[in-house]
Amino acid sequence: MKIFSGLSNKSLSEKIAKELGQKLSELDIFIFPDDERRVRVRESVLDLDTVVIESTNKPAEKNYMELFFIVDALKRSGAKTVTAVIPYLGYQRQDHVFRDGEAVSLEVIVRTLEAVGVDKIISFDMHTPRIPELFKIPVIHLSAFSLFAEKIKKIDGKNGILISPDMGGIRRIKILSEFLGGMEYGSIEKNRDLATGHVEAEKITGDVKGKNVYLVDDMISTGGTILTACNLLREKGAKNVYVFATHAVFCKEAPQILKRSRAEKIFVTDTIGIPERNKFENLEILSVAGIVAETLRSK
Ligand code: R5P
């Protein structure tokens, strides 16, 4: 098996390769002045199983194009199979029509990944459980929950409650609760204005008073959901709030907003590479490299 990496999250790719006792295989990615890419595989992959690792976060379009070209180059060079490890699958929130006249952007991405010849997808904590069903090729849907559960147990797994910042995340919370031997859980009722993106949260199902609250989400984008949820949880008497989110999308002023939030600590993973300027004191980054390596070893 040979492992190739795109440019979006090379440090994670290097960690995965290291876990597997390998080096990343040689690949040239030349970027023209107008940002177009030229990709060239520099090792023989004839009749070999290959893996390409690329996160498709911002700029999603460029990262997706780069991924498509790497897969095409591998296929043209005779690779037997191409597994695409896409730790964060861009456009996953647009998986159905919310309002009349909208595109199903994720479906377009899925069809293109299949058309360029990807044989299998590996990804983490997708926005809805339905997403793998959009693919005709096999999808291995991994989760960072084992990493979160370990941390929660260390903080204080006894006097705690898991909270989802919106009702849509309740399935996620139930799974994590199972990891934690049936920890109590609840949810905030969040409303987002689709036109402005403004988030409001008013009610919580579950008693948070005097408890350590583990606020769990799939991703942090602008940070608005987490900020609003932390404020509400503190108002309702939560002792400490610890935030857990798999994907650090971190757009706009998210790091500044998170720094201002009333969370003790914010845990994210490295499914998306986080530049130094977006790191802050109470942010802890957990690596998913071991989980990906184990999956590649066994499947
Ligand atoms: C929404 O359904 C997601 O699970 C996240 O809660 C959301 O994408 C976070 O976005 P933001 O950080 O912009 O509030």
PDB file of C-alpha atoms and ligand atoms in Angstrom:
ATOM      1  CA  MET A   1       0.000   0.000   0.000  1.00  0.00           C
ATOM      2  CA  LYS A   2       1.364   3.414  -0.951  1.00  0.00           C
ATOM      3  CA  ILE A   3       0.188   6.590   0.793  1.00  0.00           C
ATOM      4  CA  PHE A   4      -0.034   9.962  -0.948  1.00  0.00           C
ATOM      5  CA  SER A   5      -0.996  13.303   0.519  1.00  0.00           C
ATOM      6  CA  GLY A   6      -2.591  16.447  -0.820  1.00  0.00           C
ATOM      7  CA  LEU A   7      -1.510  19.815   0.575  1.00  0.00           C
ATOM      8  CA  SER A   8      -4.496  20.560   2.817  1.00  0.00           C
ATOM      9  CA  ASN A   9      -3.458  18.599   5.928  1.00  0.00           C
ATOM     10  CA  LYS A  10       0.029  17.256   5.378  1.00  0.00           C
ATOM     11  CA  SER A  11       0.910  17.058   9.077  1.00  0.00           C
ATOM     12  CA  LEU A  12      -1.962  14.594   9.652  1.00  0.00           C
ATOM     13  CA  SER A  13      -0.881  12.584   6.574  1.00  0.00           C
ATOM     14  CA  GLU A  14       2.665  12.392   7.943  1.00  0.00           C
ATOM     15  CA  LYS A  15       1.389  11.201  11.316  1.00  0.00           C
ATOM     16  CA  ILE A  16      -0.765   8.517   9.667  1.00  0.00           C
ATOM     17  CA  ALA A  17       2.161   7.299   7.538  1.00  0.00           C
ATOM     18  CA  LYS A  18       4.417   7.246  10.625  1.00  0.00           C
ATOM     19  CA  GLU A  19       1.864   5.183  12.562  1.00  0.00           C
ATOM     20  CA  LEU A  20       1.977   2.703   9.690  1.00  0.00           C
ATOM     21  CA  GLY A  21       5.787   2.695   9.690  1.00  0.00           C
ATOM     22  CA  GLN A  22       5.882   4.271   6.212  1.00  0.00           C
ATOM     23  CA  LYS A  23       6.896   7.475   4.494  1.00  0.00           C
ATOM     24  CA  LEU A  24       4.517   9.413   2.258  1.00  0.00           C
ATOM     25  CA  SER A  25       4.999   8.480  -1.396  1.00  0.00           C
ATOM     26  CA  GLU A  26       6.374  11.023  -3.854  1.00  0.00           C
ATOM     27  CA  LEU A  27       3.886  13.345  -5.513  1.00  0.00           C
ATOM     28  CA  ASP A  28       4.434  16.685  -7.257  1.00  0.00           C
ATOM     29  CA  ILE A  29       1.744  19.310  -6.863  1.00  0.00           C
ATOM     30  CA  PHE A  30       2.665  22.376  -8.857  1.00  0.00           C
ATOM     31  CA  ILE A  31       0.513  25.472  -8.363  1.00  0.00           C
ATOM     32  CA  PHE A  32       0.354  27.833 -11.333  1.00  0.00           C
ATOM     33  CA  PRO A  33       0.154  31.623 -10.794  1.00  0.00           C
ATOM     34  CA  ASP A  34      -3.602  31.473 -11.429  1.00  0.00           C
ATOM     35  CA  ASP A  35      -3.967  28.769  -8.725  1.00  0.00           C
ATOM     36  CA  GLU A  36      -4.584  25.891 -11.123  1.00  0.00           C
ATOM     37  CA  ARG A  37      -2.855  22.657 -10.094  1.00  0.00           C
ATOM     38  CA  ARG A  38      -0.685  20.178 -11.996  1.00  0.00           C
ATOM     39  CA  VAL A  39      -0.337  16.838 -10.248  1.00  0.00           C
ATOM     40  CA  ARG A  40       2.220  14.129 -11.021  1.00  0.00           C
ATOM     41  CA  VAL A  41       2.736  10.795  -9.249  1.00  0.00           C
ATOM     42  CA  ARG A  42       6.474  10.162  -8.996  1.00  0.00           C
ATOM     43  CA  GLU A  43       6.474   6.516  -7.931  1.00  0.00           C
ATOM     44  CA  SER A  44       5.239   3.370  -9.593  1.00  0.00           C
ATOM     45  CA  VAL A  45       1.788   2.380  -8.364  1.00  0.00           C
ATOM     46  CA  LEU A  46       1.086  -0.241 -11.007  1.00  0.00           C
ATOM     47  CA  ASP A  47      -1.287  -2.880  -9.583  1.00  0.00           C
ATOM     48  CA  LEU A  48      -0.907  -1.463  -6.079  1.00  0.00           C
ATOM     49  CA  ASP A  49      -3.437  -0.417  -3.471  1.00  0.00           C
ATOM     50  CA  THR A  50      -3.054   3.305  -2.898  1.00  0.00           C
ATOM     51  CA  VAL A  51      -4.325   5.810  -0.368  1.00  0.00           C
ATOM     52  CA  VAL A  52      -4.701   9.538  -0.819  1.00  0.00           C
ATOM     53  CA  ILE A  53      -5.248  11.795   2.193  1.00  0.00           C
ATOM     54  CA  GLU A  54      -6.883  15.184   1.663  1.00  0.00           C
ATOM     55  CA  SER A  55      -9.165  17.228   3.890  1.00  0.00           C
ATOM     56  CA  THR A  56     -11.660  19.266   1.925  1.00  0.00           C
ATOM     57  CA  ASN A  57     -12.116  22.202   4.257  1.00  0.00           C
ATOM     58  CA  LYS A  58     -11.690  25.829   3.189  1.00  0.00           C
ATOM     59  CA  PRO A  59     -10.805  26.481   0.358  1.00  0.00           C
ATOM     60  CA  ALA A  60     -12.992  23.463  -0.367  1.00  0.00           C
ATOM     61  CA  GLU A  61     -13.043  23.988  -4.130  1.00  0.00           C
ATOM     62  CA  LYS A  62      -9.248  23.959  -4.435  1.00  0.00           C
ATOM     63  CA  ASN A  63      -8.834  21.034  -2.081  1.00  0.00           C
ATOM     64  CA  TYR A  64     -11.485  19.012  -3.913  1.00  0.00           C
ATOM     65  CA  MET A  65      -9.932  19.756  -7.323  1.00  0.00           C
ATOM     66  CA  GLU A  66      -6.520  18.726  -6.003  1.00  0.00           C
ATOM     67  CA  LEU A  67      -7.998  15.488  -4.663  1.00  0.00           C
ATOM     68  CA  PHE A  68      -9.734  14.731  -7.978  1.00  0.00           C
ATOM     69  CA  PHE A  69      -6.461  15.258  -9.862  1.00  0.00           C
ATOM     70  CA  ILE A  70      -4.436  13.058  -7.485  1.00  0.00           C
ATOM     71  CA  VAL A  71      -6.984  10.250  -7.848  1.00  0.00           C
ATOM     72  CA  ASP A  72      -6.924  10.661 -11.637  1.00  0.00           C
ATOM     73  CA  ALA A  73      -3.109  10.574 -11.692  1.00  0.00           C
ATOM     74  CA  LEU A  74      -3.082   7.389  -9.578  1.00  0.00           C
ATOM     75  CA  LYS A  75      -5.668   5.684 -11.778  1.00  0.00           C
ATOM     76  CA  ARG A  76      -3.857   6.656 -14.990  1.00  0.00           C
ATOM     77  CA  SER A  77      -0.641   5.298 -13.488  1.00  0.00           C
ATOM     78  CA  GLY A  78      -2.283   1.885 -13.042  1.00  0.00           C
ATOM     79  CA  ALA A  79      -3.143   1.854  -9.318  1.00  0.00           C
ATOM     80  CA  LYS A  80      -5.254  -1.179  -8.488  1.00  0.00           C
ATOM     81  CA  THR A  81      -7.358   0.714  -5.936  1.00  0.00           C
ATOM     82  CA  VAL A  82      -7.557   4.240  -4.586  1.00  0.00           C
ATOM     83  CA  THR A  83      -8.867   4.819  -1.074  1.00  0.00           C
ATOM     84  CA  ALA A  84      -9.588   8.478  -0.370  1.00  0.00           C
ATOM     85  CA  VAL A  85      -9.129   9.436   3.271  1.00  0.00           C
ATOM     86  CA  ILE A  86     -11.127  12.657   3.557  1.00  0.00           C
ATOM     87  CA  PRO A  87     -10.979  13.354   7.305  1.00  0.00           C
ATOM     88  CA  TYR A  88     -13.297  16.346   6.881  1.00  0.00           C
ATOM     89  CA  LEU A  89     -15.723  16.055   3.983  1.00  0.00           C
ATOM     90  CA  GLY A  90     -16.420  19.545   2.671  1.00  0.00           C
ATOM     91  CA  TYR A  91     -19.994  20.471   1.697  1.00  0.00           C
ATOM     92  CA  GLN A  92     -21.405  17.799   3.999  1.00  0.00           C
ATOM     93  CA  ARG A  93     -23.951  20.216   5.474  1.00  0.00           C
ATOM     94  CA  GLN A  94     -25.588  20.560   2.057  1.00  0.00           C
ATOM     95  CA  ASP A  95     -26.808  16.988   1.793  1.00  0.00           C
ATOM     96  CA  HIS A  96     -30.414  17.692   0.892  1.00  0.00           C
ATOM     97  CA  VAL A  97     -32.727  20.449  -0.356  1.00  0.00           C
ATOM     98  CA  PHE A  98     -33.561  22.740   2.571  1.00  0.00           C
ATOM     99  CA  ARG A  99     -35.534  25.257   0.511  1.00  0.00           C
ATOM    100  CA  ASP A 100     -37.062  24.997  -2.966  1.00  0.00           C
ATOM    101  CA  GLY A 101     -34.614  25.720  -5.753  1.00  0.00           C
ATOM    102  CA  GLU A 102     -31.425  24.770  -3.893  1.00  0.00           C
ATOM    103  CA  ALA A 103     -28.644  22.559  -5.262  1.00  0.00           C
ATOM    104  CA  VAL A 104     -27.683  19.399  -3.374  1.00  0.00           C
ATOM    105  CA  SER A 105     -24.014  20.337  -3.400  1.00  0.00           C
ATOM    106  CA  LEU A 106     -22.823  17.238  -1.562  1.00  0.00           C
ATOM    107  CA  GLU A 107     -24.454  14.987  -4.143  1.00  0.00           C
ATOM    108  CA  VAL A 108     -22.433  16.729  -6.901  1.00  0.00           C
ATOM    109  CA  ILE A 109     -19.232  16.093  -4.911  1.00  0.00           C
ATOM    110  CA  VAL A 110     -20.157  12.450  -4.338  1.00  0.00           C
ATOM    111  CA  ARG A 111     -20.853  11.814  -8.053  1.00  0.00           C
ATOM    112  CA  THR A 112     -17.525  13.449  -8.986  1.00  0.00           C
ATOM    113  CA  LEU A 113     -15.511  11.409  -6.469  1.00  0.00           C
ATOM    114  CA  GLU A 114     -17.037   8.263  -7.940  1.00  0.00           C
ATOM    115  CA  ALA A 115     -16.521   9.411 -11.531  1.00  0.00           C
ATOM    116  CA  VAL A 116     -12.785  10.067 -11.084  1.00  0.00           C
ATOM    117  CA  GLY A 117     -12.366   6.530  -9.792  1.00  0.00           C
ATOM    118  CA  VAL A 118     -12.238   6.567  -5.983  1.00  0.00           C
ATOM    119  CA  ASP A 119     -12.839   2.993  -4.774  1.00  0.00           C
ATOM    120  CA  LYS A 120     -13.434   3.646  -1.101  1.00  0.00           C
ATOM    121  CA  ILE A 121     -13.885   6.637   1.217  1.00  0.00           C
ATOM    122  CA  ILE A 122     -12.784   6.993   4.816  1.00  0.00           C
ATOM    123  CA  SER A 123     -14.120   9.988   6.713  1.00  0.00           C
ATOM    124  CA  PHE A 124     -14.952  11.190  10.229  1.00  0.00           C
ATOM    125  CA  ASP A 125     -18.086  12.218  12.088  1.00  0.00           C
ATOM    126  CA  MET A 126     -20.211  13.214   9.153  1.00  0.00           C
ATOM    127  CA  HIS A 127     -23.000  15.684   9.676  1.00  0.00           C
ATOM    128  CA  THR A 128     -25.787  13.100   9.250  1.00  0.00           C
ATOM    129  CA  PRO A 129     -25.786   9.290   9.247  1.00  0.00           C
ATOM    130  CA  ARG A 130     -27.446   9.420   5.840  1.00  0.00           C
ATOM    131  CA  ILE A 131     -24.378  10.788   4.049  1.00  0.00           C
ATOM    132  CA  PRO A 132     -22.656   7.415   3.408  1.00  0.00           C
ATOM    133  CA  GLU A 133     -25.882   6.285   1.712  1.00  0.00           C
ATOM    134  CA  LEU A 134     -25.375   8.927  -0.996  1.00  0.00           C
ATOM    135  CA  PHE A 135     -22.306   7.009  -2.224  1.00  0.00           C
ATOM    136  CA  LYS A 136     -22.388   3.898  -4.403  1.00  0.00           C
ATOM    137  CA  ILE A 137     -18.835   3.035  -3.295  1.00  0.00           C
ATOM    138  CA  PRO A 138     -18.058   1.802   0.240  1.00  0.00           C
ATOM    139  CA  VAL A 139     -17.708   4.473   2.918  1.00  0.00           C
ATOM    140  CA  ILE A 140     -16.029   3.849   6.261  1.00  0.00           C
ATOM    141  CA  HIS A 141     -17.544   6.336   8.682  1.00  0.00           C
ATOM    142  CA  LEU A 142     -15.149   6.777  11.606  1.00  0.00           C
ATOM    143  CA  SER A 143     -15.650   8.725  14.801  1.00  0.00           C
ATOM    144  CA  ALA A 144     -13.479  10.714  17.175  1.00  0.00           C
ATOM    145  CA  PHE A 145     -15.736   9.704  20.076  1.00  0.00           C
ATOM    146  CA  SER A 146     -13.261   7.211  21.538  1.00  0.00           C
ATOM    147  CA  LEU A 147     -10.790  10.123  21.904  1.00  0.00           C
ATOM    148  CA  PHE A 148     -13.490  12.312  23.487  1.00  0.00           C
ATOM    149  CA  ALA A 149     -14.612   9.560  25.865  1.00  0.00           C
ATOM    150  CA  GLU A 150     -11.043   9.104  27.117  1.00  0.00           C
ATOM    151  CA  LYS A 151     -10.765  12.830  27.913  1.00  0.00           C
ATOM    152  CA  ILE A 152     -14.195  12.987  29.575  1.00  0.00           C
ATOM    153  CA  LYS A 153     -13.338  10.038  31.815  1.00  0.00           C
ATOM    154  CA  LYS A 154     -10.177  11.849  32.911  1.00  0.00           C
ATOM    155  CA  ILE A 155     -11.993  15.138  33.675  1.00  0.00           C
ATOM    156  CA  ASP A 156     -14.780  13.631  35.788  1.00  0.00           C
ATOM    157  CA  GLY A 157     -16.922  11.029  34.159  1.00  0.00           C
ATOM    158  CA  LYS A 158     -19.260  10.784  37.175  1.00  0.00           C
ATOM    159  CA  ASN A 159     -20.884  14.140  37.867  1.00  0.00           C
ATOM    160  CA  GLY A 160     -21.364  15.024  34.253  1.00  0.00           C
ATOM    161  CA  ILE A 161     -23.915  15.385  31.501  1.00  0.00           C
ATOM    162  CA  LEU A 162     -23.477  15.305  27.728  1.00  0.00           C
ATOM    163  CA  ILE A 163     -25.277  18.096  25.898  1.00  0.00           C
ATOM    164  CA  SER A 164     -25.874  18.559  22.204  1.00  0.00           C
ATOM    165  CA  PRO A 165     -26.037  22.219  21.129  1.00  0.00           C
ATOM    166  CA  ASP A 166     -29.006  21.335  18.889  1.00  0.00           C
ATOM    167  CA  MET A 167     -31.656  18.629  18.583  1.00  0.00           C
ATOM    168  CA  GLY A 168     -30.045  17.376  15.344  1.00  0.00           C
ATOM    169  CA  GLY A 169     -27.024  16.219  17.327  1.00  0.00           C
ATOM    170  CA  ILE A 170     -28.906  14.015  19.773  1.00  0.00           C
ATOM    171  CA  ARG A 171     -28.048  10.777  17.917  1.00  0.00           C
ATOM    172  CA  ARG A 172     -24.369  11.696  18.228  1.00  0.00           C
ATOM    173  CA  ILE A 173     -24.741  12.306  21.946  1.00  0.00           C
ATOM    174  CA  LYS A 174     -26.490   8.970  22.487  1.00  0.00           C
ATOM    175  CA  ILE A 175     -23.567   7.147  20.865  1.00  0.00           C
ATOM    176  CA  LEU A 176     -21.043   8.989  23.037  1.00  0.00           C
ATOM    177  CA  SER A 177     -23.170   8.246  26.103  1.00  0.00           C
ATOM    178  CA  GLU A 178     -22.850   4.530  25.286  1.00  0.00           C
ATOM    179  CA  PHE A 179     -19.048   4.927  25.133  1.00  0.00           C
ATOM    180  CA  LEU A 180     -19.299   6.378  28.643  1.00  0.00           C
ATOM    181  CA  GLY A 181     -21.399   3.640  30.195  1.00  0.00           C
ATOM    182  CA  GLY A 182     -24.732   5.415  29.728  1.00  0.00           C
ATOM    183  CA  MET A 183     -23.822   8.937  30.883  1.00  0.00           C
ATOM    184  CA  GLU A 184     -26.831  11.229  31.204  1.00  0.00           C
ATOM    185  CA  TYR A 185     -27.498  13.412  28.174  1.00  0.00           C
ATOM    186  CA  GLY A 186     -29.704  16.203  26.912  1.00  0.00           C
ATOM    187  CA  SER A 187     -29.971  18.875  24.255  1.00  0.00           C
ATOM    188  CA  ILE A 188     -30.345  22.571  23.678  1.00  0.00           C
ATOM    189  CA  GLU A 189     -33.096  23.793  21.409  1.00  0.00           C
ATOM    190  CA  LYS A 190     -31.287  25.952  18.872  1.00  0.00           C
ATOM    191  CA  ASN A 191     -32.776  28.055  16.112  1.00  0.00           C
ATOM    192  CA  ARG A 192     -30.694  29.350  13.239  1.00  0.00           C
ATOM    193  CA  ASP A 193     -31.981  31.957  10.808  1.00  0.00           C
ATOM    194  CA  LEU A 194     -31.095  30.424   7.418  1.00  0.00           C
ATOM    195  CA  ALA A 195     -30.798  33.833   5.792  1.00  0.00           C
ATOM    196  CA  THR A 196     -28.591  35.608   8.382  1.00  0.00           C
ATOM    197  CA  GLY A 197     -26.963  32.635  10.115  1.00  0.00           C
ATOM    198  CA  HIS A 198     -27.920  34.140  13.507  1.00  0.00           C
ATOM    199  CA  VAL A 199     -28.174  31.503  16.253  1.00  0.00           C
ATOM    200  CA  GLU A 200     -30.570  31.548  19.222  1.00  0.00           C
ATOM    201  CA  ALA A 201     -30.797  29.034  22.058  1.00  0.00           C
ATOM    202  CA  GLU A 202     -33.413  29.155  24.775  1.00  0.00           C
ATOM    203  CA  LYS A 203     -34.270  25.822  26.305  1.00  0.00           C
ATOM    204  CA  ILE A 204     -32.331  22.812  27.521  1.00  0.00           C
ATOM    205  CA  THR A 205     -33.661  19.306  28.003  1.00  0.00           C
ATOM    206  CA  GLY A 206     -31.668  17.820  30.886  1.00  0.00           C
ATOM    207  CA  ASP A 207     -30.537  19.218  34.236  1.00  0.00           C
ATOM    208  CA  VAL A 208     -27.135  20.902  34.039  1.00  0.00           C
ATOM    209  CA  LYS A 209     -27.150  22.674  37.435  1.00  0.00           C
ATOM    210  CA  GLY A 210     -23.911  22.120  39.358  1.00  0.00           C
ATOM    211  CA  LYS A 211     -22.634  19.648  36.783  1.00  0.00           C
ATOM    212  CA  ASN A 212     -19.700  19.333  34.455  1.00  0.00           C
ATOM    213  CA  VAL A 213     -21.249  19.750  31.021  1.00  0.00           C
ATOM    214  CA  TYR A 214     -19.676  18.127  27.980  1.00  0.00           C
ATOM    215  CA  LEU A 215     -20.969  20.050  24.996  1.00  0.00           C
ATOM    216  CA  VAL A 216     -20.498  17.911  21.889  1.00  0.00           C
ATOM    217  CA  ASP A 217     -20.836  18.958  18.252  1.00  0.00           C
ATOM    218  CA  ASP A 218     -19.606  17.649  14.909  1.00  0.00           C
ATOM    219  CA  MET A 219     -17.926  20.910  13.913  1.00  0.00           C
ATOM    220  CA  ILE A 220     -17.184  24.462  14.947  1.00  0.00           C
ATOM    221  CA  SER A 221     -17.555  26.818  12.041  1.00  0.00           C
ATOM    222  CA  THR A 222     -18.101  30.463  13.088  1.00  0.00           C
ATOM    223  CA  GLY A 223     -18.223  29.530  16.789  1.00  0.00           C
ATOM    224  CA  GLY A 224     -21.716  31.081  17.134  1.00  0.00           C
ATOM    225  CA  THR A 225     -23.392  27.828  18.197  1.00  0.00           C
ATOM    226  CA  ILE A 226     -20.801  27.111  20.892  1.00  0.00           C
ATOM    227  CA  LEU A 227     -20.793  30.687  22.226  1.00  0.00           C
ATOM    228  CA  THR A 228     -24.595  30.774  22.520  1.00  0.00           C
ATOM    229  CA  ALA A 229     -24.715  27.297  24.068  1.00  0.00           C
ATOM    230  CA  CYS A 230     -21.982  28.065  26.635  1.00  0.00           C
ATOM    231  CA  ASN A 231     -23.794  31.232  27.730  1.00  0.00           C
ATOM    232  CA  LEU A 232     -27.089  29.398  28.157  1.00  0.00           C
ATOM    233  CA  LEU A 233     -25.467  26.509  30.047  1.00  0.00           C
ATOM    234  CA  ARG A 234     -23.737  28.902  32.450  1.00  0.00           C
ATOM    235  CA  GLU A 235     -26.996  30.814  32.979  1.00  0.00           C
ATOM    236  CA  LYS A 236     -28.682  27.524  33.852  1.00  0.00           C
ATOM    237  CA  GLY A 237     -26.042  26.834  36.505  1.00  0.00           C
ATOM    238  CA  ALA A 238     -23.547  24.501  34.790  1.00  0.00           C
ATOM    239  CA  LYS A 239     -20.407  24.164  36.927  1.00  0.00           C
ATOM    240  CA  ASN A 240     -17.931  23.828  34.055  1.00  0.00           C
ATOM    241  CA  VAL A 241     -18.443  23.546  30.316  1.00  0.00           C
ATOM    242  CA  TYR A 242     -16.057  21.468  28.212  1.00  0.00           C
ATOM    243  CA  VAL A 243     -16.511  21.627  24.448  1.00  0.00           C
ATOM    244  CA  PHE A 244     -15.810  18.694  22.140  1.00  0.00           C
ATOM    245  CA  ALA A 245     -16.037  19.028  18.351  1.00  0.00           C
ATOM    246  CA  THR A 246     -14.460  16.786  15.740  1.00  0.00           C
ATOM    247  CA  HIS A 247     -13.897  19.319  12.974  1.00  0.00           C
ATOM    248  CA  ALA A 248     -12.236  22.682  13.635  1.00  0.00           C
ATOM    249  CA  VAL A 249     -13.615  24.452  10.558  1.00  0.00           C
ATOM    250  CA  PHE A 250     -12.810  27.761  12.287  1.00  0.00           C
ATOM    251  CA  CYS A 251     -13.962  30.384   9.816  1.00  0.00           C
ATOM    252  CA  LYS A 252     -14.139  34.125  10.234  1.00  0.00           C
ATOM    253  CA  GLU A 253     -13.431  35.156  13.862  1.00  0.00           C
ATOM    254  CA  ALA A 254     -14.120  31.699  15.348  1.00  0.00           C
ATOM    255  CA  PRO A 255     -10.914  31.480  17.442  1.00  0.00           C
ATOM    256  CA  GLN A 256     -11.564  34.934  18.956  1.00  0.00           C
ATOM    257  CA  ILE A 257     -15.201  34.019  19.657  1.00  0.00           C
ATOM    258  CA  LEU A 258     -14.176  30.734  21.267  1.00  0.00           C
ATOM    259  CA  LYS A 259     -11.577  32.463  23.419  1.00  0.00           C
ATOM    260  CA  ARG A 260     -14.364  34.717  24.725  1.00  0.00           C
ATOM    261  CA  SER A 261     -16.711  31.808  25.405  1.00  0.00           C
ATOM    262  CA  ARG A 262     -17.237  30.639  28.947  1.00  0.00           C
ATOM    263  CA  ALA A 263     -15.851  27.157  28.241  1.00  0.00           C
ATOM    264  CA  GLU A 264     -13.140  25.715  30.470  1.00  0.00           C
ATOM    265  CA  LYS A 265     -11.538  23.967  27.571  1.00  0.00           C
ATOM    266  CA  ILE A 266     -12.222  23.288  23.895  1.00  0.00           C
ATOM    267  CA  PHE A 267     -11.185  19.955  22.416  1.00  0.00           C
ATOM    268  CA  VAL A 268     -11.059  19.473  18.642  1.00  0.00           C
ATOM    269  CA  THR A 269      -9.231  17.014  16.399  1.00  0.00           C
ATOM    270  CA  ASP A 270      -6.783  17.363  13.539  1.00  0.00           C
ATOM    271  CA  THR A 271      -9.218  16.255  10.803  1.00  0.00           C
ATOM    272  CA  ILE A 272      -8.596  19.819   9.616  1.00  0.00           C
ATOM    273  CA  GLY A 273      -5.117  21.322   9.906  1.00  0.00           C
ATOM    274  CA  ILE A 274      -5.177  24.278  12.337  1.00  0.00           C
ATOM    275  CA  PRO A 275      -2.708  27.073  11.549  1.00  0.00           C
ATOM    276  CA  GLU A 276      -0.711  28.510  14.470  1.00  0.00           C
ATOM    277  CA  ARG A 277      -2.629  31.816  14.295  1.00  0.00           C
ATOM    278  CA  ASN A 278      -5.884  29.961  15.095  1.00  0.00           C
ATOM    279  CA  LYS A 279      -4.560  28.195  18.178  1.00  0.00           C
ATOM    280  CA  PHE A 280      -5.261  29.554  21.672  1.00  0.00           C
ATOM    281  CA  GLU A 281      -4.572  28.683  25.261  1.00  0.00           C
ATOM    282  CA  ASN A 282      -7.551  26.533  26.200  1.00  0.00           C
ATOM    283  CA  LEU A 283      -7.680  24.703  22.854  1.00  0.00           C
ATOM    284  CA  GLU A 284      -6.492  21.093  22.819  1.00  0.00           C
ATOM    285  CA  ILE A 285      -6.046  19.220  19.544  1.00  0.00           C
ATOM    286  CA  LEU A 286      -6.490  15.454  19.632  1.00  0.00           C
ATOM    287  CA  SER A 287      -5.085  13.431  16.744  1.00  0.00           C
ATOM    288  CA  VAL A 288      -7.157  11.001  14.696  1.00  0.00           C
ATOM    289  CA  ALA A 289      -3.996   9.597  13.042  1.00  0.00           C
ATOM    290  CA  GLY A 290      -4.023   6.407  15.123  1.00  0.00           C
ATOM    291  CA  ILE A 291      -7.660   5.682  14.238  1.00  0.00           C
ATOM    292  CA  VAL A 292      -7.022   6.155  10.500  1.00  0.00           C
ATOM    293  CA  ALA A 293      -3.844   4.042  10.603  1.00  0.00           C
ATOM    294  CA  GLU A 294      -5.633   1.229  12.428  1.00  0.00           C
ATOM    295  CA  THR A 295      -8.446   1.323   9.852  1.00  0.00           C
ATOM    296  CA  LEU A 296      -6.040   1.234   6.900  1.00  0.00           C
ATOM    297  CA  ARG A 297      -4.190  -1.655   8.512  1.00  0.00           C
ATOM    298  CA  SER A 298      -7.302  -3.734   9.026  1.00  0.00           C
ATOM    299  CA  LYS A 299      -9.527  -3.013   5.983  1.00  0.00           C
TER     300      LYS A 299
HETATM  301  C1  R5P B   1     -25.039  22.366  12.767  1.00  0.00           C
HETATM  302  O1  R5P B   1     -26.011  21.666  12.527  1.00  0.00           O
HETATM  303  C2  R5P B   1     -23.706  21.810  13.113  1.00  0.00           C
HETATM  304  O2  R5P B   1     -23.816  20.597  13.819  1.00  0.00           O
HETATM  305  C3  R5P B   1     -22.880  22.798  13.912  1.00  0.00           C
HETATM  306  O3  R5P B   1     -23.543  23.061  15.122  1.00  0.00           O
HETATM  307  C4  R5P B   1     -22.701  24.070  13.168  1.00  0.00           C
HETATM  308  O4  R5P B   1     -22.286  23.841  11.860  1.00  0.00           O
HETATM  309  C5  R5P B   1     -21.718  24.981  13.867  1.00  0.00           C
HETATM  310  O5  R5P B   1     -21.657  26.175  13.165  1.00  0.00           O
HETATM  311  P1  R5P B   1     -21.226  27.544  13.844  1.00  0.00           P
HETATM  312  O6  R5P B   1     -19.923  27.291  14.559  1.00  0.00           O
HETATM  313  O7  R5P B   1     -21.081  28.489  12.691  1.00  0.00           O
HETATM  314  O8  R5P B   1     -22.309  27.972  14.766  1.00  0.00           O
END
